[in-house]
Amino acid sequence: MIAIVAVIAALLVTTLLTVGPIARSETWRATVTPLASIIGSGFLICGPLLAHEFGSAAFGAMTVLLLLAYAVGAVIRFNIVHVEALSETIATHDPMAWAMRAAQGMLGIAYAVSVAYYLKLLAEFGLKRLPVPDGIHALVANAVVTVIILMFVALTFSGSLKKIEHAAHASVSAKIGVIAGLLAGLAIWWAHHAGSTQMLPPARLSPASIPMLLGLLITVQGFETSRYLGDSYSRTVRVRTMRLAQGISSVIYLAFIGLLTPFLGQAAQAQGVAGILDIMSFVAPILGIFVLIGAVASQLSAAIADSIGAGGLVVEVSRRMLGVRGAFITVCALAIAVVWLTDPFQVVALASRAFALFYAMQAGLALWASLRTGAGGRTARAGFVAIGLVCLVAAAAGAPAEG
């Protein structure tokens, strides 16, 4: 029954988002980019990591993380309206113009780190079912990721990377369909086992919990991509669809953590960032397959998108002193360095810190724009200061989870 419902749900949602009227709407097209960035396999690694750190309070911890992300999204939405308008009027030597370019440079670095993060997770999920000895597991995973990144570089010389980017973009609907099938399968398990008692781990909160939670910021990141879709969509559309993307992703994250509740005890004991595969395979083998397909597809598509985005930002920040190919190679070299210098848990925290610093810079720009134009008022400015401080704390103290 679980397998049948999961497959039907996946096919229905994929079809609806691919060929239905939703797929042809401007709102959906503008929502897809930030939604695809937010919904990677981050929602899969959150379950075990939060269960390990917070026990049965994992749902509450996920809620706090999503609220922080929504608050940061509000800063980005303010900047879409006000900072973008300022950028069109101020001179290139204006201090604020330099601050804007610095923020772009930071985002380029964050994207490069996130490429390593995405591909590290892809390797962990891909190798989970293979008989790789523990002693060489990390070496094999890093080698796999390096080969993939070098393939990206090779594609820049063939001119084929854009085609892959388009294919990755088109796979978003299928990815969301897979997630829908996964949630439907878990819901059926709940219905079938209604009333059964499950031993849940106790709720936990320690001084190390907050840095660890901030270290998971990367798993709900991606909404900022709406900020850089100005060539395709109006500011009003981007603000509305970013809010929609965050709303949809929040529902998915909370539904998954909520449906995972009976398995929090197992999740807390799961080994590695791909431990969710074992849990889903226990519920139904088909769900394990869904997790594997969804994780690999989402990580590969996100890595391609972020590597191209990072390359584009490096070109802009360098004032085109670096060409597209040179910028892309620079980004890939940084990603490879991150791959070999971090383990899967450390790269999650490092990517989170990089984006937290970018978000802090965005909060600073929002405060600057508000003071300069009078937009937002005192309440908004207080909010920008608070969010900026939280992001600075996340950048300084975001900690890797213990695997």
mmCIF file of N, CA, C and O in Angstrom, residues 78 367 370 374-384:
data_model
loop_
_atom_site.group_PDB
_atom_site.id
_atom_site.type_symbol
_atom_site.label_atom_id
_atom_site.label_comp_id
_atom_site.label_asym_id
_atom_site.label_seq_id
_atom_site.Cartn_x
_atom_site.Cartn_y
_atom_site.Cartn_z
ATOM 1 N N PHE A 78 13.146 43.281 1.236
ATOM 2 C CA PHE A 78 13.293 44.733 1.382
ATOM 3 C C PHE A 78 14.355 45.244 0.406
ATOM 4 O O PHE A 78 14.179 46.290 -0.239
ATOM 5 N N LEU A 367 19.748 48.209 6.340
ATOM 6 C CA LEU A 367 19.779 49.293 7.329
ATOM 7 C C LEU A 367 20.288 50.585 6.684
ATOM 8 O O LEU A 367 19.720 51.669 6.888
ATOM 9 N N SER A 370 17.664 51.990 4.408
ATOM 10 C CA SER A 370 16.557 52.548 5.179
ATOM 11 C C SER A 370 16.912 53.919 5.738
ATOM 12 O O SER A 370 16.111 54.860 5.693
ATOM 13 N N GLY A 374 14.748 56.593 4.183
ATOM 14 C CA GLY A 374 13.630 56.718 5.108
ATOM 15 C C GLY A 374 12.640 55.576 5.018
ATOM 16 O O GLY A 374 11.631 55.561 5.737
ATOM 17 N N ALA A 375 12.895 54.593 4.153
ATOM 18 C CA ALA A 375 11.978 53.465 3.985
ATOM 19 C C ALA A 375 12.024 52.546 5.196
ATOM 20 O O ALA A 375 13.064 52.358 5.819
ATOM 21 N N GLY A 376 10.872 51.998 5.536
ATOM 22 C CA GLY A 376 10.809 50.994 6.593
ATOM 23 C C GLY A 376 10.551 51.534 7.983
ATOM 24 O O GLY A 376 9.803 50.949 8.752
ATOM 25 N N GLY A 377 11.181 52.633 8.347
ATOM 26 C CA GLY A 377 10.966 53.196 9.665
ATOM 27 C C GLY A 377 11.807 52.537 10.747
ATOM 28 O O GLY A 377 12.612 51.647 10.496
ATOM 29 N N ARG A 378 11.604 52.987 11.994
ATOM 30 C CA ARG A 378 12.431 52.524 13.118
ATOM 31 C C ARG A 378 12.263 51.042 13.402
ATOM 32 O O ARG A 378 13.226 50.347 13.742
ATOM 33 N N THR A 379 11.032 50.551 13.289
ATOM 34 C CA THR A 379 10.805 49.136 13.586
ATOM 35 C C THR A 379 11.587 48.247 12.636
ATOM 36 O O THR A 379 12.235 47.273 13.050
ATOM 37 N N ALA A 380 11.534 48.581 11.347
ATOM 38 C CA ALA A 380 12.273 47.802 10.356
ATOM 39 C C ALA A 380 13.777 47.874 10.623
ATOM 40 O O ALA A 380 14.479 46.858 10.539
ATOM 41 N N ARG A 381 14.263 49.052 10.979
ATOM 42 C CA ARG A 381 15.699 49.194 11.238
ATOM 43 C C ARG A 381 16.140 48.367 12.437
ATOM 44 O O ARG A 381 17.206 47.740 12.420
ATOM 45 N N ALA A 382 15.305 48.342 13.461
ATOM 46 C CA ALA A 382 15.614 47.503 14.626
ATOM 47 C C ALA A 382 15.658 46.034 14.215
ATOM 48 O O ALA A 382 16.516 45.266 14.672
ATOM 49 N N GLY A 383 14.733 45.646 13.342
ATOM 50 C CA GLY A 383 14.712 44.271 12.839
ATOM 51 C C GLY A 383 15.961 43.947 12.042
ATOM 52 O O GLY A 383 16.540 42.857 12.187
ATOM 53 N N PHE A 384 16.413 44.882 11.205
ATOM 54 C CA PHE A 384 17.617 44.655 10.414
ATOM 55 C C PHE A 384 18.833 44.469 11.323
ATOM 56 O O PHE A 384 19.673 43.592 11.083
#
